[in-house]
Short mmCIF file of C-alpha atoms in Angstrom, two decimals:
data_model
loop_
_atom_site.label_atom_id
_atom_site.label_comp_id
_atom_site.label_asym_id
_atom_site.label_seq_id
_atom_site.Cartn_x
_atom_site.Cartn_y
_atom_site.Cartn_z
CA MET A 11 -60.20 192.15 -109.46
CA GLY A 12 -61.35 188.76 -108.16
CA GLN A 13 -60.62 187.22 -104.77
CA LEU A 14 -57.79 185.07 -106.12
CA GLU A 15 -56.06 188.07 -107.74
CA CYS A 16 -56.43 190.17 -104.53
CA PHE A 17 -54.88 187.34 -102.52
CA GLN A 18 -51.98 187.10 -104.96
CA VAL A 19 -51.34 190.88 -104.80
CA CYS A 20 -51.29 190.81 -100.98
CA LEU A 21 -48.75 187.99 -101.01
CA LEU A 22 -46.56 189.85 -103.48
CA ARG A 23 -46.62 193.09 -101.45
CA LYS A 24 -45.64 191.24 -98.29
CA ALA A 25 -42.80 189.66 -100.23
CA GLY A 26 -41.52 193.12 -101.16
CA PHE A 27 -42.38 193.17 -104.87
CA ARG A 28 -42.97 196.56 -106.52
CA SER A 29 -46.28 197.24 -108.25
CA VAL A 30 -44.67 197.27 -111.70
CA GLN A 31 -43.78 193.63 -111.18
CA PHE A 32 -47.32 192.62 -110.17
CA THR A 33 -48.71 192.33 -113.69
CA VAL A 34 -45.97 190.01 -114.96
CA ILE A 35 -46.08 187.75 -111.92
CA ILE A 36 -49.89 187.57 -111.85
CA LYS A 37 -49.88 186.60 -115.53
CA VAL A 38 -47.55 183.74 -114.60
CA PHE A 39 -50.01 182.73 -111.87
CA ASP A 40 -52.86 182.82 -114.41
CA LEU A 41 -50.92 180.66 -116.83
CA LEU A 42 -50.12 178.09 -114.14
CA ASN A 43 -53.74 178.06 -112.95
CA SER A 44 -55.12 177.60 -116.46
CA GLN A 45 -52.64 174.75 -117.12
CA TYR A 46 -53.65 173.09 -113.85
CA TYR A 47 -57.37 173.25 -114.68
CA TYR A 48 -56.69 172.06 -118.24
CA ASN A 49 -54.72 169.05 -117.00
CA THR A 50 -57.34 168.27 -114.33
CA SER A 51 -60.12 168.43 -116.91
CA LYS A 52 -58.13 166.22 -119.27
CA MET A 53 -57.56 163.64 -116.52
CA GLN A 54 -61.25 163.65 -115.61
CA LYS A 55 -62.24 163.09 -119.24
CA ALA A 56 -59.78 160.20 -119.55
CA ASN A 57 -61.39 158.67 -116.45
CA ILE A 58 -64.90 158.64 -117.97
CA PHE A 59 -66.01 157.12 -121.24
CA LYS A 60 -69.16 155.82 -122.90
CA VAL A 61 -69.79 152.26 -124.05
CA GLY A 62 -72.31 151.18 -126.66
CA LEU A 63 -73.62 147.59 -126.68
CA CYS A 64 -75.18 146.53 -129.99
CA GLN A 65 -77.73 143.83 -129.21
CA ILE A 66 -78.24 142.52 -132.75
CA LYS A 67 -80.92 140.08 -133.88
CA THR A 68 -79.00 137.48 -135.88
CA ILE A 69 -80.74 135.97 -138.92
CA ALA A 70 -79.84 133.21 -141.41
CA ASP A 71 -78.15 135.62 -143.86
CA LYS A 72 -74.52 136.46 -143.10
CA GLN A 73 -74.36 139.46 -145.42
CA LEU A 74 -77.44 141.04 -143.89
CA ASN A 75 -76.06 140.40 -140.40
CA LEU A 76 -72.83 142.20 -141.33
CA LYS A 77 -74.80 145.07 -142.84
CA ARG A 78 -76.93 145.39 -139.70
CA ALA A 79 -73.83 145.30 -137.52
CA GLU A 80 -72.33 148.15 -139.53
CA GLU A 81 -75.51 150.21 -139.17
CA MET A 82 -75.61 149.72 -135.42
CA VAL A 83 -71.89 150.43 -134.93
CA ARG A 84 -72.26 153.66 -136.89
CA GLU A 85 -75.30 154.65 -134.84
CA ALA A 86 -73.48 153.94 -131.56
CA ALA A 87 -70.52 156.02 -132.73
CA ALA A 88 -72.79 158.89 -133.76
CA ASN A 89 -74.33 158.83 -130.28
CA GLY A 90 -70.94 159.26 -128.62
CA ALA A 91 -69.89 155.73 -127.69
CA ASP A 92 -66.10 155.51 -127.27
CA ILE A 93 -66.02 151.71 -127.08
CA ILE A 94 -68.54 149.64 -129.04
CA ILE A 95 -69.20 145.95 -128.43
CA LEU A 96 -71.05 143.34 -130.48
CA PRO A 97 -72.54 139.95 -129.44
CA GLU A 98 -71.09 136.48 -129.75
CA MET A 99 -71.66 135.04 -133.26
CA PHE A 100 -73.44 138.15 -134.50
CA VAL A 101 -72.57 137.17 -138.08
CA THR A 102 -74.45 133.85 -138.16
CA PRO A 103 -76.96 131.81 -136.14
CA TYR A 104 -75.45 129.96 -133.20
CA THR A 105 -75.75 126.41 -134.56
CA LYS A 106 -73.32 123.92 -136.05
CA HIS A 107 -74.76 124.15 -139.58
CA TYR A 108 -74.54 127.91 -139.90
CA MET A 109 -71.28 128.40 -138.02
CA LEU A 110 -69.45 125.91 -140.27
CA LYS A 111 -71.13 127.26 -143.42
CA ASP A 112 -70.20 130.88 -142.63
CA LYS A 113 -66.66 130.32 -141.33
CA GLU A 114 -63.93 132.58 -142.66
CA PRO A 115 -60.16 132.87 -142.33
CA LEU A 116 -58.17 135.42 -140.37
CA THR A 117 -55.00 136.39 -142.22
CA ASP A 118 -52.31 139.02 -141.80
CA ASP A 119 -53.80 141.04 -144.66
CA TYR A 120 -57.27 141.14 -143.06
CA LYS A 121 -57.62 144.87 -143.77
CA THR A 122 -57.72 144.26 -147.51
CA ASN A 123 -58.56 140.56 -147.91
CA ASP A 124 -62.19 140.12 -149.00
CA LYS A 125 -62.21 136.58 -147.59
CA CYS A 126 -61.80 138.08 -144.09
CA GLN A 127 -65.23 139.66 -144.25
CA THR A 128 -65.80 140.27 -140.55
CA SER A 129 -62.32 141.47 -139.61
CA LYS A 130 -62.07 143.69 -142.72
CA LEU A 131 -65.44 145.32 -141.98
CA LEU A 132 -64.76 145.94 -138.28
CA SER A 133 -61.23 147.20 -138.93
CA GLY A 134 -62.52 149.70 -141.47
CA LEU A 135 -65.27 150.88 -139.13
CA ALA A 136 -62.90 151.31 -136.18
CA LYS A 137 -60.54 153.41 -138.30
CA SER A 138 -63.12 155.52 -140.11
CA LEU A 139 -65.08 156.23 -136.91
CA SER A 140 -61.97 156.44 -134.68
CA LYS A 141 -63.57 154.12 -132.10
CA TYR A 142 -62.56 151.02 -130.20
CA ILE A 143 -64.57 147.98 -131.26
CA ILE A 144 -64.86 144.71 -129.33
CA GLY A 145 -66.02 142.66 -132.26
CA GLY A 146 -68.37 140.12 -130.69
CA SER A 147 -67.26 136.87 -132.26
CA PHE A 148 -67.24 135.13 -135.62
CA PRO A 149 -66.54 131.55 -136.82
CA GLU A 150 -62.82 131.56 -137.60
CA GLN A 151 -61.66 128.77 -139.88
CA VAL A 152 -59.23 126.29 -138.32
CA GLU A 153 -56.57 125.31 -140.81
CA GLY A 154 -56.81 121.66 -141.86
CA LYS A 155 -59.85 120.83 -139.70
CA ASP A 156 -63.59 120.78 -140.09
CA LYS A 157 -63.81 122.95 -137.00
CA ILE A 158 -63.82 126.62 -136.14
CA TYR A 159 -62.58 128.92 -133.43
CA ASN A 160 -65.16 131.12 -131.74
CA THR A 161 -63.08 134.28 -132.07
CA CYS A 162 -63.42 137.83 -130.74
CA LEU A 163 -61.24 140.53 -132.31
CA CYS A 164 -60.65 143.87 -130.60
CA PHE A 165 -59.70 146.90 -132.69
CA ASN A 166 -58.11 150.21 -131.76
CA ARG A 167 -58.95 153.59 -133.27
CA GLU A 168 -56.58 152.94 -136.18
CA GLY A 169 -58.34 149.72 -137.13
CA ASP A 170 -55.54 147.46 -135.87
CA ILE A 171 -56.27 144.21 -134.04
CA VAL A 172 -55.00 144.77 -130.49
CA ALA A 173 -56.44 141.58 -128.99
CA GLN A 174 -57.65 138.24 -130.31
CA HIS A 175 -59.63 136.04 -127.95
CA ARG A 176 -60.59 132.52 -128.96
CA LYS A 177 -63.28 131.17 -126.65
CA LEU A 178 -61.62 129.10 -123.94
CA HIS A 179 -64.44 127.08 -122.42
CA MET A 180 -66.76 125.04 -124.60
CA PHE A 181 -70.51 125.23 -124.00
CA ASP A 182 -71.36 121.53 -123.54
CA ILE A 183 -74.55 121.08 -121.52
CA ASN A 184 -77.43 118.65 -121.17
CA ILE A 185 -80.54 119.87 -119.38
CA PRO A 186 -83.36 117.29 -119.69
CA GLY A 187 -86.45 118.98 -121.02
CA GLY A 188 -84.41 122.14 -121.56
CA ILE A 189 -81.40 122.32 -123.86
CA THR A 190 -78.79 119.90 -125.09
CA PHE A 191 -75.79 121.51 -126.77
CA TYR A 192 -72.25 120.29 -127.48
CA GLU A 193 -70.18 123.15 -128.83
CA SER A 194 -66.98 121.09 -128.60
CA GLU A 195 -68.16 118.88 -131.49
CA TYR A 196 -67.35 121.61 -134.00
CA VAL A 197 -65.58 124.41 -132.11
CA GLN A 198 -61.90 124.20 -131.20
CA SER A 199 -61.17 125.63 -127.75
CA GLY A 200 -58.78 128.54 -127.78
CA PRO A 201 -55.12 128.30 -126.78
CA PRO A 202 -54.11 129.16 -123.20
CA GLN A 203 -54.35 132.92 -122.88
CA VAL A 204 -55.56 135.76 -120.70
CA THR A 205 -56.86 138.39 -123.11
CA ILE A 206 -56.18 142.02 -122.20
CA PHE A 207 -55.83 145.14 -124.32
CA GLU A 208 -54.95 148.70 -123.41
CA THR A 209 -56.76 151.94 -124.18
CA GLU A 210 -56.09 155.50 -123.05
CA TYR A 211 -58.78 154.88 -120.42
CA CYS A 212 -57.74 151.58 -118.87
CA LYS A 213 -56.94 147.94 -119.54
CA ILE A 214 -59.89 145.86 -120.73
CA GLY A 215 -60.17 142.09 -120.32
CA VAL A 216 -62.12 139.94 -122.76
CA GLY A 217 -63.92 136.60 -122.52
CA ILE A 218 -66.72 135.03 -124.57
CA CYS A 219 -70.09 133.91 -123.18
CA TYR A 220 -69.49 130.60 -121.35
CA ASP A 221 -66.11 131.96 -120.17
CA ILE A 222 -68.10 134.14 -117.75
CA ARG A 223 -68.93 131.06 -115.64
CA PHE A 224 -65.29 130.63 -114.62
CA PRO A 225 -64.27 133.08 -111.87
CA GLU A 226 -60.63 131.96 -112.09
CA TYR A 227 -60.32 133.42 -115.59
CA ALA A 228 -61.96 136.68 -114.52
CA GLN A 229 -59.58 136.91 -111.55
CA LEU A 230 -56.60 136.47 -113.89
CA MET A 231 -57.81 139.38 -116.02
CA ASN A 232 -58.10 141.41 -112.84
CA ALA A 233 -54.60 140.37 -111.76
CA LYS A 234 -53.25 141.59 -115.09
CA GLY A 235 -54.67 145.06 -114.45
CA ALA A 236 -58.11 145.04 -116.07
CA GLN A 237 -60.57 147.63 -114.77
CA VAL A 238 -63.24 146.62 -117.27
CA VAL A 239 -64.09 143.05 -118.32
CA ALA A 240 -66.14 142.51 -121.47
CA TYR A 241 -68.03 139.41 -122.54
CA PRO A 242 -69.69 139.14 -125.94
CA ALA A 243 -72.42 136.59 -125.23
CA ASN A 244 -75.24 134.52 -126.71
CA PHE A 245 -76.95 132.81 -123.80
CA ALA A 246 -79.71 130.31 -124.51
CA MET A 247 -83.20 131.07 -123.22
CA ARG A 248 -83.08 128.48 -120.42
CA THR A 249 -79.58 129.17 -119.10
CA GLY A 250 -79.98 132.90 -119.63
CA GLU A 251 -83.12 133.02 -117.53
CA LEU A 252 -81.47 131.01 -114.76
CA HIS A 253 -78.02 132.55 -114.55
CA PHE A 254 -77.07 135.42 -116.90
CA ASP A 255 -78.01 138.33 -114.62
CA LEU A 256 -76.49 136.54 -111.64
CA LEU A 257 -73.21 135.82 -113.46
CA LYS A 258 -72.83 139.42 -114.64
CA LYS A 259 -73.08 140.72 -111.09
CA MET A 260 -70.92 137.95 -109.63
CA ARG A 261 -68.01 138.64 -112.00
CA ALA A 262 -68.26 142.40 -111.45
CA VAL A 263 -68.12 141.96 -107.67
CA ASP A 264 -65.44 139.21 -107.85
CA THR A 265 -63.07 141.37 -109.87
CA GLN A 266 -64.17 144.79 -108.60
CA CYS A 267 -64.31 145.80 -112.26
CA PHE A 268 -66.96 147.20 -114.56
CA LEU A 269 -68.54 144.31 -116.44
CA ILE A 270 -69.93 144.68 -119.97
CA ALA A 271 -71.93 141.78 -121.42
CA CYS A 272 -73.41 142.14 -124.88
CA GLY A 273 -75.94 139.49 -125.86
CA ALA A 274 -77.78 138.81 -129.11
CA ALA A 275 -81.44 139.77 -129.44
CA THR A 276 -84.15 137.10 -129.53
CA ASN A 277 -85.24 136.19 -133.07
CA LYS A 278 -88.97 135.71 -132.61
CA ASP A 279 -89.49 135.87 -136.38
CA ASP A 280 -87.70 132.56 -137.00
CA THR A 281 -88.06 130.12 -134.13
CA SER A 282 -86.16 127.44 -136.07
CA LEU A 283 -82.94 129.33 -135.28
CA PHE A 284 -81.08 129.42 -131.97
CA GLN A 285 -83.14 131.54 -129.57
CA SER A 286 -80.92 134.03 -127.78
CA TRP A 287 -81.71 135.37 -124.33
CA GLY A 288 -80.56 138.94 -125.03
CA HIS A 289 -80.41 140.93 -121.76
CA SER A 290 -77.20 142.84 -122.43
CA GLY A 291 -76.01 144.81 -119.43
CA VAL A 292 -73.38 147.00 -117.83
CA ILE A 293 -72.62 146.36 -114.16
CA SER A 294 -70.58 148.60 -111.85
CA PRO A 295 -67.80 147.29 -109.55
CA TRP A 296 -70.35 147.58 -106.73
CA GLY A 297 -72.60 145.08 -108.52
CA LYS A 298 -75.12 147.74 -109.53
CA ALA A 299 -76.81 147.49 -112.94
CA LEU A 300 -76.05 150.74 -114.78
CA ALA A 301 -77.92 149.79 -117.95
CA GLU A 302 -79.88 146.73 -119.04
CA CYS A 303 -82.16 145.66 -121.85
CA GLU A 304 -84.41 142.67 -122.47
CA PHE A 305 -85.07 140.60 -125.62
CA GLU A 306 -85.39 143.20 -128.37
CA GLU A 307 -82.78 144.47 -130.79
CA GLY A 308 -81.28 147.81 -129.84
CA ILE A 309 -78.24 149.72 -128.60
CA LEU A 310 -77.55 150.04 -124.89
CA TYR A 311 -75.41 152.92 -123.58
CA ALA A 312 -73.65 153.50 -120.27
CA ASP A 313 -71.05 155.92 -118.93
CA ILE A 314 -68.08 154.26 -117.25
CA ASN A 315 -66.47 156.29 -114.47
CA LEU A 316 -63.24 154.53 -113.53
CA SER A 317 -63.03 156.37 -110.20
CA GLU A 318 -65.60 153.83 -109.00
CA VAL A 319 -63.05 151.04 -109.45
CA LYS A 320 -60.58 152.87 -107.20
CA GLU A 321 -63.35 153.67 -104.75
CA VAL A 322 -64.64 150.14 -104.30
CA ARG A 323 -61.15 148.63 -104.11
CA GLU A 324 -60.16 151.11 -101.38
CA GLN A 325 -63.33 150.56 -99.36
CA ILE A 326 -63.72 146.78 -99.74
CA MET A 327 -60.11 145.59 -99.76
CA THR A 328 -60.56 141.97 -100.84
CA SER A 329 -57.28 141.93 -102.77
CA MET A 330 -55.42 142.63 -99.51
CA HIS A 331 -57.32 140.03 -97.52
CA LYS A 332 -56.62 136.94 -99.57
CA ARG A 333 -55.18 133.97 -97.63
CA SER A 334 -52.19 132.79 -99.65
CA ASP A 335 -51.48 130.29 -96.86
CA ILE A 336 -54.76 128.54 -97.78
CA TYR A 337 -55.25 129.11 -101.50
CA GLU A 338 -53.57 130.74 -104.48
CA LEU A 339 -54.57 131.78 -107.98
CA LEU A 340 -51.90 130.48 -110.32
CA ALA A 341 -51.55 131.77 -113.89
CA LYS A 342 -50.00 129.24 -116.26
CA VAL A 343 -49.71 131.65 -119.19
#
């Protein structure tokens, strides 16, 4: 008889129970103990999950890009990733010519409509693999305009779209001797929204690439309950080198959330295409890099332990120290 059972017997004798009753009552104790440990274990598992970031090298062939995305999603699932994320514009090179050429619609029958190539593929993968997929982004056709939305679709384990984020902030920059880029010429900014979806683990907020530069949006995701914020990205070489690592850590610390940023790999084989910075990463709420990669194609994995969110928010109580008499974050949606 173990120590726990001996202790239980002593308590029962002091309470006046006869020995014939010991067996029945101890079995009840065993049942309650086993249920407690089962529930505790279940809660711990729900608090920890694995993410897989597919840093894809995008080429000038949409069909091959989709095929490569499928291969990498399947590999990430086979290696135990619960939530899988793809880069911004993984289906086509990040330039006006290719994005307009490879645009596609998003319709209510996306699960069966062959014209909805990206959403149909990702929906089928999410369902068949029983995984959450944050689907990078694709060029979504804007009805009646020669423009696109830069759209991220998020899928649950049944293959349903549970969130649709259209990039909010347009990447218009002019760095002399560096890069000149005006995304707003051919991309329609998304409607006012704060994109959040729920899983059995936590709420996850979503932005796309340039959205990461705006702390106000990240704070709104946090205010709506996000414990993880995810950014499919495709930073240019110049801006990536200057700011990407810094921005990932800033937004993680700002929101006291885990931050997941999945970039596209650098295409050194075809320098005529947009050259992506890569450098996907997972950052803890403390601002610590849990996993990072560089320029090459590959899958990055990290375990997310949500107890860290609770820990950092209890120890560094920035949400309680805000001065509403001086400033205020106002959500308009």
